Coordinates of C-alpha atoms in Angstrom, one line a residue:
Chain A
M1 CA 147.7 102.2 94.1
T2 CA 150.8 102.1 96.4
T3 CA 151.3 105.8 97.0
T4 CA 150.6 106.7 100.5
L5 CA 148.5 109.8 100.8
T6 CA 147.3 109.4 104.3
S7 CA 149.7 108.1 107.1
P8 CA 148.1 105.0 108.3
A9 CA 146.6 105.0 111.8
P10 CA 148.5 102.9 114.3
E11 CA 145.2 101.2 115.3
V12 CA 144.5 100.2 111.8
V13 CA 148.0 98.8 111.2
D14 CA 147.7 96.9 114.5
F15 CA 144.4 95.4 113.3
L16 CA 145.5 94.4 110.0
T17 CA 148.8 93.0 111.6
A18 CA 146.9 90.7 114.0
G19 CA 144.4 89.7 111.4
I20 CA 147.1 88.8 108.9
A21 CA 149.2 86.9 111.5
R22 CA 146.1 84.8 112.3
F23 CA 145.4 84.0 108.8
T24 CA 148.8 83.1 107.9
R25 CA 149.6 81.6 111.1
Q26 CA 152.8 83.5 111.8
D27 CA 154.3 85.7 114.6
P28 CA 152.9 89.4 114.3
A29 CA 156.3 90.6 115.1
A30 CA 157.4 89.2 111.7
I31 CA 155.0 91.4 109.8
R32 CA 156.2 94.8 108.7
P33 CA 154.0 97.6 107.4
D34 CA 155.9 97.6 104.0
S35 CA 155.5 93.9 103.6
A36 CA 153.9 92.8 100.6
L37 CA 150.5 91.2 101.2
V38 CA 151.3 88.4 98.7
D39 CA 154.9 87.7 100.3
L40 CA 153.1 87.4 103.7
G41 CA 151.1 84.5 102.3
L42 CA 147.8 86.2 102.4
Q43 CA 145.5 84.2 100.2
S44 CA 142.7 85.8 98.3
I45 CA 140.0 84.2 100.2
D46 CA 142.0 85.5 103.5
A47 CA 142.0 89.0 101.9
V48 CA 138.3 88.7 101.5
L49 CA 137.7 87.9 104.9
L50 CA 140.0 90.5 106.3
S51 CA 138.0 93.0 104.5
G52 CA 134.8 91.9 106.2
E53 CA 136.5 92.1 109.6
V54 CA 137.8 95.6 108.7
E55 CA 134.2 96.6 107.9
D56 CA 132.8 95.1 111.1
H57 CA 135.5 96.5 113.4
F58 CA 135.9 100.0 111.8
G59 CA 132.2 100.5 110.7
I60 CA 133.3 101.5 107.3
E61 CA 132.2 100.3 103.9
L62 CA 134.8 98.7 101.5
D63 CA 134.3 97.5 97.9
P64 CA 135.4 93.9 97.4
A65 CA 138.2 94.9 95.1
T66 CA 139.7 97.5 97.8
I67 CA 142.3 95.1 99.3
F68 CA 143.3 93.8 95.9
E69 CA 144.3 97.5 94.6
H70 CA 147.1 97.4 97.5
D71 CA 150.4 95.8 97.4
T72 CA 151.3 96.3 101.1
L73 CA 149.7 96.3 104.5
A74 CA 150.6 100.0 104.9
S75 CA 149.0 101.0 101.6
F76 CA 145.7 99.1 102.6
A77 CA 145.8 100.7 106.1
S78 CA 146.3 104.1 104.5
D79 CA 143.2 103.6 102.4
I80 CA 141.1 102.5 105.5
T81 CA 142.6 105.4 107.5
A82 CA 141.4 107.8 104.8
R83 CA 137.8 106.3 104.8
L84 CA 137.8 106.5 108.6
K85 CA 138.6 110.3 108.5
A86 CA 136.1 110.8 105.6
R87 CA 133.1 109.6 107.7
Chain B
M1 CA 109.9 115.0 77.8
S2 CA 109.3 112.5 80.8
S3 CA 112.1 110.8 82.8
W4 CA 112.0 107.0 83.5
Y5 CA 114.1 104.8 85.7
L6 CA 114.8 101.5 84.1
G7 CA 115.8 98.8 86.7
L8 CA 117.5 95.7 85.3
S9 CA 118.0 92.5 87.2
T10 CA 121.6 91.6 85.9
S11 CA 122.3 88.3 87.7
G12 CA 122.2 86.0 84.6
H13 CA 119.3 84.1 85.9
D14 CA 115.9 85.3 86.5
P15 CA 116.3 88.5 84.5
A16 CA 113.6 91.2 84.8
L17 CA 113.0 94.7 84.2
A18 CA 111.0 97.5 86.1
L19 CA 110.1 101.0 85.3
V20 CA 109.9 103.7 87.8
D21 CA 108.3 107.1 86.8
A22 CA 109.6 110.7 87.7
A23 CA 107.2 110.6 90.8
G24 CA 109.2 107.7 92.1
R25 CA 106.2 105.1 91.4
V26 CA 106.9 101.7 90.1
V27 CA 104.6 101.6 87.0
F28 CA 105.7 98.4 85.6
A29 CA 107.8 95.4 86.6
E30 CA 108.1 91.9 84.9
A31 CA 110.2 88.9 84.7
T32 CA 111.7 88.1 81.2
E33 CA 110.6 84.6 81.7
R34 CA 107.0 85.6 81.3
F35 CA 107.5 87.5 78.1
L36 CA 109.6 84.8 76.5
Q37 CA 107.8 81.7 78.1
D38 CA 111.2 80.4 78.9
K39 CA 111.6 79.4 82.5
R40 CA 114.1 81.5 84.4
A41 CA 115.3 82.8 81.0
W42 CA 118.8 82.0 81.8
G43 CA 121.5 84.1 80.1
V44 CA 118.8 86.4 78.3
V45 CA 119.5 90.2 78.9
P46 CA 117.0 91.9 81.1
D47 CA 116.7 94.5 78.4
H48 CA 115.6 92.1 75.8
V49 CA 114.5 94.3 73.0
P50 CA 110.8 93.3 72.3
H51 CA 110.2 93.0 76.0
L52 CA 111.6 96.3 76.8
A53 CA 109.7 97.8 74.0
S54 CA 106.5 96.3 75.2
A55 CA 107.1 97.6 78.7
L56 CA 107.9 101.1 77.6
A57 CA 104.7 101.1 75.4
A58 CA 102.6 99.9 78.5
V59 CA 103.7 103.0 80.6
G60 CA 103.4 105.4 77.8
A61 CA 107.1 106.2 77.2
R62 CA 108.0 107.9 73.9
P63 CA 111.2 108.4 71.9
G64 CA 112.7 111.6 73.2
D65 CA 112.0 110.7 76.8
R66 CA 114.9 110.3 79.0
I67 CA 115.5 106.8 80.4
V68 CA 117.9 106.1 83.3
P69 CA 119.1 102.5 83.4
A70 CA 120.4 100.9 86.6
T71 CA 121.8 97.4 87.4
S72 CA 121.2 95.2 90.3
W73 CA 125.1 94.6 91.1
A74 CA 127.8 97.1 92.0
S75 CA 130.4 94.7 90.8
V76 CA 131.3 92.2 88.2
K77 CA 132.1 89.0 90.2
A78 CA 134.5 87.4 87.6
D79 CA 136.6 90.6 87.7
L80 CA 137.7 90.0 91.3
G81 CA 139.6 86.9 90.1
L82 CA 138.7 85.0 93.3
K83 CA 139.2 81.2 93.3
V84 CA 135.7 79.7 92.8
H85 CA 134.5 78.0 96.1
D86 CA 133.4 74.5 94.5
A87 CA 132.8 72.5 97.8
L88 CA 129.2 72.3 97.4
L89 CA 128.1 73.4 94.0
P90 CA 130.2 72.4 90.8
A91 CA 132.8 75.0 89.9
T92 CA 131.6 74.8 86.4
D93 CA 128.3 76.0 87.5
T94 CA 129.7 78.9 89.5
L95 CA 132.1 79.9 86.6
W96 CA 129.1 79.7 84.1
M97 CA 126.9 82.1 86.2
Q98 CA 129.9 84.6 86.7
G99 CA 130.2 84.6 83.0
L100 CA 126.6 85.5 82.6
Q101 CA 126.6 88.1 85.3
A102 CA 129.7 89.8 83.6
R103 CA 127.7 89.8 80.2
M104 CA 124.6 91.2 81.9
Q105 CA 126.7 93.9 83.6
H106 CA 128.4 94.9 80.5
S107 CA 125.6 95.0 78.1
A108 CA 123.0 96.6 80.5
G109 CA 121.1 99.5 79.0
A110 CA 122.5 98.7 75.3
A111 CA 119.0 97.9 74.0
L112 CA 118.1 101.7 74.5
L113 CA 120.2 102.3 71.4
R114 CA 118.1 100.1 69.4
L115 CA 114.9 101.5 70.4
G116 CA 115.9 105.0 69.9
Y117 CA 116.1 106.1 73.5
A118 CA 119.9 106.7 73.4
R119 CA 122.4 108.1 71.0
E120 CA 125.4 106.5 72.6
S121 CA 126.1 103.5 74.8
P122 CA 124.3 104.2 78.2
E123 CA 126.5 103.9 81.3
P124 CA 124.0 102.5 83.8
M125 CA 124.0 103.3 87.5
R126 CA 125.2 100.2 89.5
F127 CA 123.9 99.3 92.8
D128 CA 124.8 96.7 95.6
H129 CA 123.1 93.6 94.9
H130 CA 121.6 93.3 98.5
L131 CA 120.8 96.9 98.6
C132 CA 118.6 96.4 95.6
H133 CA 116.8 93.4 97.5
A134 CA 116.3 95.6 100.7
V135 CA 115.0 98.5 98.8
A136 CA 112.6 96.4 96.6
A137 CA 111.3 94.7 100.0
C138 CA 110.7 98.1 101.6
H139 CA 108.9 99.5 98.7
F140 CA 106.2 96.8 99.3
T141 CA 105.5 97.4 103.0
P142 CA 104.2 100.6 104.8
L143 CA 106.3 100.1 107.7
E144 CA 108.4 103.2 108.8
E145 CA 110.7 101.2 111.2
A146 CA 111.9 97.6 110.8
A147 CA 115.0 95.4 110.8
C148 CA 115.7 94.3 107.1
L149 CA 117.6 91.2 106.5
V150 CA 118.7 89.8 103.0
I151 CA 119.6 86.2 102.9
D152 CA 120.5 85.1 99.6
G153 CA 122.6 82.9 97.3
E154 CA 125.3 85.5 96.9
G155 CA 125.8 89.1 97.2
D156 CA 128.5 91.7 96.1
V157 CA 130.8 90.5 98.9
G158 CA 128.8 87.6 100.7
A159 CA 125.4 86.0 101.1
V160 CA 123.8 87.9 104.1
S161 CA 123.2 91.6 104.5
H162 CA 121.6 93.5 107.5
F163 CA 119.8 96.8 107.2
R164 CA 117.8 99.0 109.3
L165 CA 114.8 100.9 108.1
A166 CA 114.1 104.0 110.2
G167 CA 111.7 106.8 108.9
R168 CA 111.7 104.9 105.7
R169 CA 115.5 105.6 105.2
L170 CA 117.7 102.4 104.9
A171 CA 120.9 102.3 106.6
R172 CA 123.4 99.3 106.3
G173 CA 124.2 97.4 109.5
W174 CA 126.8 94.6 108.6
R175 CA 127.1 92.1 105.8
S176 CA 128.7 88.7 105.6
W177 CA 131.9 88.4 103.4
G178 CA 133.4 85.4 101.7
P179 CA 132.2 82.0 101.2
G180 CA 129.1 80.9 103.4
S181 CA 125.7 80.7 101.7
L182 CA 122.3 79.4 102.8
G183 CA 121.3 79.6 99.1
T184 CA 124.2 77.7 97.9
F185 CA 123.5 75.0 100.5
Y186 CA 119.8 74.9 99.5
G187 CA 121.1 74.5 95.8
W188 CA 123.3 71.5 96.8
L189 CA 120.6 69.9 98.8
T190 CA 118.3 70.2 95.8
G191 CA 120.7 68.2 93.6
L192 CA 121.1 65.6 96.5
C193 CA 117.3 65.2 96.6
G194 CA 117.5 64.4 92.9
F195 CA 116.3 67.9 91.6
D196 CA 118.1 70.5 89.6
W197 CA 118.7 73.9 91.2
R198 CA 119.4 75.5 87.8
E199 CA 115.7 74.6 87.0
G200 CA 114.7 76.5 90.2
E201 CA 113.6 73.1 91.9
E202 CA 114.2 74.1 95.4
W203 CA 110.4 74.3 95.6
K204 CA 110.3 70.8 95.4
V205 CA 112.6 70.0 98.2
M206 CA 110.6 72.6 100.5
G207 CA 107.4 70.7 99.5
L208 CA 109.0 67.2 100.0
A209 CA 110.3 68.3 103.3
A210 CA 106.7 68.2 104.8
C211 CA 106.4 64.6 103.7
G212 CA 109.5 63.5 105.6
R213 CA 111.0 63.1 109.0
A214 CA 114.2 65.0 110.0
D215 CA 116.4 62.5 111.7
P216 CA 118.4 64.4 114.5
A217 CA 121.6 62.7 113.8
L218 CA 121.5 63.6 110.1
V219 CA 120.6 67.2 110.8
E220 CA 123.5 67.5 113.3
T221 CA 125.8 66.1 110.6
L222 CA 124.5 68.7 108.0
T223 CA 124.9 71.8 110.3
G224 CA 128.7 71.0 110.4
L225 CA 128.9 72.5 106.8
L226 CA 128.3 75.9 108.0
A227 CA 129.2 78.2 110.9
V228 CA 127.3 81.4 111.9
D229 CA 129.2 84.0 113.7
H230 CA 127.3 87.0 114.7
G231 CA 125.1 86.5 111.8
R232 CA 127.9 86.1 109.3
L233 CA 128.1 82.8 107.4
R234 CA 131.2 80.6 106.8
F235 CA 131.5 77.4 105.1
A236 CA 133.5 74.8 106.9
D237 CA 136.9 74.0 105.5
E238 CA 137.2 71.7 102.4
A239 CA 138.1 68.7 104.4
A240 CA 135.3 69.0 106.8
I241 CA 132.7 69.5 103.8
A242 CA 134.4 66.5 102.1
A243 CA 133.5 64.2 105.1
I244 CA 130.0 65.4 105.4
R245 CA 129.4 64.9 101.8
A246 CA 130.8 61.5 102.0
A247 CA 128.4 60.8 105.1
V248 CA 125.3 61.9 103.4
A249 CA 126.2 60.6 99.9
P250 CA 124.6 57.2 100.3
L251 CA 121.1 59.0 101.0
A252 CA 121.1 60.8 97.6
R253 CA 118.2 60.1 95.4
T254 CA 119.0 59.4 91.8
P255 CA 116.7 61.3 89.5
G256 CA 114.8 58.0 88.2
A257 CA 114.1 56.8 91.9
P258 CA 110.7 57.6 93.5
V259 CA 110.6 61.2 94.7
T260 CA 109.4 60.3 98.3
D261 CA 112.8 58.4 98.9
A262 CA 114.3 61.8 99.3
A263 CA 111.6 63.1 101.7
D264 CA 113.6 62.5 105.0
L265 CA 116.7 63.9 103.4
A266 CA 114.7 67.0 102.4
A267 CA 113.2 67.3 105.8
A268 CA 116.8 67.2 107.5
G269 CA 118.0 69.8 105.1
Q270 CA 115.1 72.1 105.8
A271 CA 115.8 71.7 109.4
A272 CA 119.6 72.5 109.0
Y273 CA 118.4 75.6 107.1
A274 CA 116.2 76.7 110.1
F275 CA 119.1 75.9 112.5
W276 CA 121.2 78.4 110.7
A277 CA 118.6 80.9 109.8
D278 CA 117.6 81.2 113.4
Q279 CA 121.2 82.2 114.3
V280 CA 121.3 84.9 111.7
L281 CA 118.0 86.2 113.1
A282 CA 119.3 85.9 116.7
A283 CA 122.1 88.2 115.7
I284 CA 119.6 91.1 114.8
A285 CA 117.1 90.4 117.5
E286 CA 117.5 93.7 119.2
D287 CA 116.1 95.2 116.1
G288 CA 112.6 93.8 116.6
P289 CA 109.7 93.7 116.5
A290 CA 109.3 94.0 112.9
L291 CA 111.4 92.2 110.3
I292 CA 111.5 92.5 106.6
L293 CA 112.8 89.5 105.0
S294 CA 114.3 89.4 101.4
G295 CA 116.7 87.6 99.1
G296 CA 116.2 84.2 97.4
C297 CA 116.0 82.5 100.6
A298 CA 113.0 84.3 101.8
L299 CA 111.0 82.1 99.2
N300 CA 111.3 79.6 102.0
S301 CA 107.8 80.0 103.1
S302 CA 108.0 76.9 105.5
Y303 CA 110.7 78.5 107.5
N304 CA 109.1 82.0 107.1
G305 CA 105.9 80.8 108.8
T306 CA 107.8 79.8 111.9
I307 CA 109.7 83.2 112.7
A308 CA 106.9 85.4 114.2
G309 CA 106.3 85.0 117.9
R310 CA 109.3 82.5 118.2
T311 CA 112.4 84.4 117.6
G312 CA 111.9 87.8 119.1
F313 CA 110.1 89.2 115.9
E314 CA 106.5 89.9 116.2
S315 CA 105.9 90.2 112.6
V316 CA 107.6 89.2 109.3
F317 CA 107.0 90.9 106.0
V318 CA 108.2 89.1 102.7
P319 CA 107.8 91.2 99.5
P320 CA 106.0 89.2 96.4
C321 CA 109.5 89.2 94.7
P322 CA 112.2 88.4 97.2
A323 CA 114.4 86.8 94.7
D324 CA 116.6 88.3 92.0
D325 CA 113.7 89.2 89.6
G326 CA 112.7 91.8 92.3
N327 CA 116.0 93.5 92.2
A328 CA 114.9 95.2 89.0
I329 CA 112.6 97.2 91.2
G330 CA 115.4 97.9 93.8
A331 CA 117.7 99.1 91.0
A332 CA 115.1 101.2 89.4
L333 CA 114.2 102.9 92.7
L334 CA 117.8 103.4 93.6
A335 CA 118.4 105.2 90.3
W336 CA 115.3 107.5 91.1
M337 CA 116.6 108.3 94.5
T338 CA 120.0 109.0 93.3
D339 CA 118.8 111.2 90.5
T340 CA 116.4 113.2 92.4
G341 CA 118.1 113.3 95.7
A342 CA 115.3 111.5 97.5
T343 CA 116.2 109.7 100.7
R344 CA 112.9 108.1 101.7
I345 CA 112.0 104.8 100.0
P346 CA 108.5 105.4 98.5
F347 CA 105.7 103.0 99.6
G348 CA 104.1 101.7 96.5
G349 CA 100.8 100.6 98.0
G350 CA 101.7 96.9 98.2
S351 CA 100.2 95.8 95.1
A352 CA 102.0 92.9 93.3
F353 CA 100.2 93.4 90.1
L354 CA 102.7 95.5 88.2
G355 CA 102.9 93.2 84.9
S356 CA 101.3 93.0 81.6
A357 CA 97.6 93.0 81.1
P358 CA 95.8 90.6 78.7
R359 CA 95.7 92.4 75.2
A360 CA 92.3 93.6 74.6
K361 CA 92.3 93.2 70.9
T362 CA 93.3 89.6 71.1
L363 CA 90.6 88.9 73.7
E364 CA 88.2 90.6 71.5
T365 CA 89.2 88.3 68.6
A366 CA 89.2 85.2 70.8
R367 CA 85.7 86.1 72.0
H368 CA 84.3 85.8 68.5
T369 CA 86.4 83.1 67.1
A370 CA 86.8 80.7 70.0
A371 CA 86.8 77.1 68.7
A372 CA 83.7 75.4 68.0
G373 CA 81.9 73.8 71.0
H374 CA 83.3 76.5 73.5
A375 CA 80.6 78.7 75.2
V376 CA 81.7 82.2 75.4
T377 CA 79.8 84.4 78.0
D378 CA 80.5 87.9 79.1
L379 CA 80.4 88.0 82.9
A380 CA 80.9 91.8 83.3
G381 CA 80.0 92.7 87.0
R382 CA 79.4 89.2 88.1
S383 CA 82.3 87.3 87.2
A384 CA 83.6 86.5 90.9
E385 CA 80.2 85.0 91.7
A386 CA 80.0 82.9 88.6
A387 CA 83.5 81.7 89.1
A388 CA 82.5 80.7 92.5
G389 CA 79.6 78.8 91.1
L390 CA 81.8 77.1 88.6
L391 CA 84.3 75.9 91.3
A392 CA 81.3 74.7 93.6
R393 CA 80.4 72.5 90.6
G394 CA 83.7 71.0 90.7
R395 CA 85.1 72.8 87.6
I396 CA 88.8 73.5 87.2
L397 CA 89.1 77.2 86.2
G398 CA 92.0 79.2 84.7
V399 CA 92.0 82.9 85.4
M400 CA 93.7 85.6 83.9
R401 CA 92.7 88.9 84.8
G402 CA 94.1 92.5 85.0
R403 CA 97.9 93.0 85.4
A404 CA 100.2 90.0 86.1
E405 CA 101.8 89.3 89.4
F406 CA 105.5 90.4 89.7
G407 CA 107.4 87.6 91.5
P408 CA 106.9 83.9 91.4
R409 CA 103.5 83.5 93.0
A410 CA 100.2 83.5 91.3
L411 CA 97.9 85.6 93.5
G412 CA 94.5 85.3 91.4
N413 CA 95.3 87.3 88.4
R414 CA 97.3 84.4 86.8
S415 CA 95.9 81.4 88.6
I416 CA 94.1 78.1 88.3
L417 CA 91.3 77.9 90.9
A418 CA 89.4 74.9 92.1
D419 CA 87.2 73.5 95.0
P420 CA 89.6 72.5 97.8
R421 CA 86.8 70.2 99.5
P422 CA 86.9 67.0 97.3
G423 CA 89.7 64.5 98.3
D424 CA 90.7 63.8 94.7
M425 CA 90.9 67.4 93.6
K426 CA 94.6 67.7 94.1
D427 CA 95.3 64.4 92.0
A428 CA 92.8 65.6 89.4
I429 CA 94.5 69.0 88.8
N430 CA 98.1 67.3 88.7
A431 CA 96.9 64.7 86.3
R432 CA 94.5 66.7 84.0
V433 CA 96.3 70.1 84.0
K434 CA 99.7 70.7 85.6
G435 CA 101.4 67.1 85.1
R436 CA 103.5 67.7 88.1
E437 CA 104.7 65.3 90.9
P438 CA 101.6 64.1 93.0
Y439 CA 103.0 65.0 96.4
R440 CA 103.2 68.7 95.7
P441 CA 100.6 70.8 97.5
F442 CA 98.4 73.4 96.3
A443 CA 97.9 76.8 98.1
P444 CA 94.6 77.9 100.0
V445 CA 93.2 81.4 99.6
L446 CA 91.0 82.8 102.2
A447 CA 90.0 86.2 103.8
E448 CA 92.4 87.8 106.1
A449 CA 89.4 88.1 108.6
D450 CA 88.9 84.3 108.5
L451 CA 92.6 83.3 109.0
A452 CA 92.6 82.7 112.7
E453 CA 89.4 80.3 112.5
W454 CA 91.5 78.1 110.1
F455 CA 95.1 78.6 110.9
E456 CA 97.3 78.4 113.9
R457 CA 100.0 81.3 114.4
P458 CA 97.7 83.4 112.1
Q459 CA 99.5 86.3 110.4
P460 CA 98.7 88.1 107.0
S461 CA 100.4 86.4 103.9
P462 CA 99.0 88.4 101.0
Y463 CA 102.0 87.1 98.7
M464 CA 101.7 83.5 99.8
S465 CA 105.0 83.9 101.5
M466 CA 104.1 82.0 104.9
T467 CA 103.5 78.3 105.5
L468 CA 101.2 78.0 108.6
P469 CA 99.6 75.0 110.5
W470 CA 95.9 74.4 109.7
R471 CA 93.8 74.1 112.9
H472 CA 93.0 70.6 114.0
G473 CA 89.4 69.8 113.1
V474 CA 89.2 71.9 109.9
R475 CA 91.9 69.8 107.8
D476 CA 89.2 67.3 106.5
R477 CA 87.1 70.0 105.2
V478 CA 89.8 71.1 102.6
P479 CA 92.0 68.0 102.0
A480 CA 93.2 69.2 98.6
V481 CA 95.1 72.1 100.3
V482 CA 96.5 70.4 103.3
H483 CA 100.1 69.3 103.2
D484 CA 101.2 66.0 104.6
D485 CA 102.5 67.9 107.8
G486 CA 99.1 69.5 108.2
T487 CA 100.2 72.9 106.9
G488 CA 99.1 75.2 104.0
R489 CA 101.2 77.9 102.1
V490 CA 98.3 80.4 102.5
Q491 CA 97.3 83.5 100.6
T492 CA 95.3 85.9 102.6
V493 CA 93.0 88.3 100.7
G494 CA 91.1 91.4 101.6
P495 CA 88.7 93.9 99.9
D496 CA 91.7 96.5 99.4
S497 CA 94.5 94.2 98.4
A498 CA 92.6 91.8 96.2
P499 CA 89.2 92.8 95.9
W500 CA 88.0 90.2 93.1
M501 CA 89.7 87.3 94.9
A502 CA 87.9 88.4 98.1
D503 CA 84.7 88.4 96.5
L504 CA 85.2 85.1 95.0
V505 CA 86.1 83.5 98.2
A506 CA 83.3 85.0 99.9
A507 CA 80.8 83.9 97.3
F508 CA 82.3 80.4 97.4
G509 CA 82.0 80.3 101.1
H510 CA 78.2 81.3 100.9
K511 CA 77.8 78.5 98.4
T512 CA 79.6 75.8 100.1
G513 CA 79.9 76.8 103.8
V514 CA 83.9 76.6 103.1
P515 CA 85.4 80.1 102.6
V516 CA 88.6 78.6 101.1
V517 CA 89.5 78.2 97.5
L518 CA 92.4 76.3 96.0
N519 CA 95.0 78.5 94.0
T520 CA 98.0 77.2 91.9
S521 CA 99.8 79.1 89.2
F522 CA 98.4 79.1 85.5
N523 CA 101.1 77.1 83.9
I524 CA 102.1 73.6 83.3
M525 CA 105.0 72.0 84.9
G526 CA 108.4 73.3 83.5
K527 CA 106.9 76.4 82.0
P528 CA 106.7 79.9 83.5
I529 CA 103.3 81.4 84.3
L530 CA 101.5 82.2 81.2
H531 CA 101.7 85.6 79.6
S532 CA 99.2 86.1 76.6
V533 CA 95.7 85.5 75.8
E534 CA 96.9 82.9 73.3
D535 CA 98.8 81.1 76.1
A536 CA 95.6 81.0 78.0
L537 CA 93.6 79.5 75.2
G538 CA 96.4 77.1 74.3
M539 CA 96.2 75.7 77.9
L540 CA 92.4 75.4 77.6
A541 CA 92.9 73.4 74.3
T542 CA 95.8 71.3 75.5
T543 CA 95.0 70.4 79.2
G544 CA 92.0 69.3 81.2
L545 CA 91.0 72.8 82.3
D546 CA 87.2 73.2 82.1
A547 CA 87.3 76.9 81.5
V548 CA 89.2 80.0 81.3
L549 CA 88.2 83.4 82.5
I550 CA 90.0 86.2 80.7
E551 CA 89.3 89.5 82.2
D552 CA 85.3 89.0 82.3
I553 CA 85.0 86.8 79.4
L554 CA 84.4 83.2 80.3
I555 CA 85.3 80.6 77.6
E556 CA 84.1 77.1 78.5
K557 CA 84.4 73.6 77.3
P558 CA 81.2 71.7 76.7
V559 CA 80.2 70.1 79.9
P560 CA 80.1 66.3 79.6
S561 CA 76.7 64.9 79.8

């Protein structure tokens, strides 16, 4: 699921960028929206924990498989943005 | 044509089924282990064909009726492909359980084909594991508003979920994601104490903890295993866990060593559990004053008994079936709610007596053909009074009356009862009937109205969910039900909730001056609570039980002269 139907909200991209930078211990400036999550070094355990942070921060409900359905940060961010709009 | 909602507990351990009728009433609920007489029934499908057939017959379902199946998990854990967390429990155990869960999720409802209730493979509804726990718990309480907390071994995403009940509608607050589980910790502790969590021996650790002393330094070491952040749990990193494991390894009990060798370790583990659970509760303190607690960890009656009045919550409600068997009820009710559009969780009246009744035909046969030498008496209308008399004369009595309890506790319908006054009664039951470790306590039953006279921190405990301190000065009167630390895991009864037991306790009080009765589950160690009339007569024949009361028929061994 890499097609972007909803353009990702900047606050979602910023939140994910900061989270991924923290989990992977790298400079947020090095993380691009079209970066592949795997290439950024995001382990599956980090992906799970990041999903929990997204639920807490944005008050939406994610399925545990959601993040694994997305290749890139932008794609995941679009999905979250769509869920935020659907509330 | 009637509609029925079939809830299936699909964890792979503790399978159970529940049936809800078209009006949203839970009309039947029973753990598979009871029907099969196989403790925990690991790996057995919750829609085991003969068991499901007997449940459908019990509620009066007929071929042609519509049956809507539902499972107690939204996801298949193994499909996520996550690396298994193996720092505490062995990875092999976790992989094994994931495989079982996948099988249960895939095959759920298939038995309806065999029984003629479906013409093609049913596609069950699937519900979030912790939501099932929460809905099942809410079904047993009349509360309209409360905090609802699930603390569990695991869940669809993590091991803790927070909900709020408002106007009997349940809304999710937050949930823990990723590894970090009080249930996993307790399973590991169980192994460290020389027991086996796969056998469900966490009970033994809780009981043993009361005999030990929690060394503060050891508690502090253990609490390094987990961090609690706003109620969310997270295991420490692998290196930290390895260091703690190495530090406590010398304290581990080998299975052959005396059980009491692990008492201090059990006490320290229980204290660590309380340290973390307190922090989880603190994260939802503003939801007070009423708390509904569910999930497997809600079976920790020692901790449960300390919550009210200490943590900001004034009352605590634990359902009779907080562990995964109870999720059969949650899944069935959620299926009914989804199908009918109902949003309020129905209150079921609070009765735990949702299982099978003794088979009348078998009982009638037993009545006429009981083995030579047994006295058979019909006590219709006076069985509580007569049972109290037997207990006062020192007899150990097995009772099988009405519908079985749903959940792990025997609450008087599938119980062994005795006099709590003799100092040697505990040893007598353990030696003659149960065959279990001598340190393990038995439960006191007393009238809710009498509770404050006997216990400190009195609060209702109709499902034996709370361990409370006995008042000083009364402990010597009921030594067989007082734990080493002066507590008792109490069951409170009233004329509405358990009329027969209330009558029996009152009659025993009149005869003896002590309105407290010893209650333990009707089984021998390692076996589930019994299921059939044949099981009850088998236990009478093969143990030191003095008599069994099945419905109102008393079958007694000859009294030694």
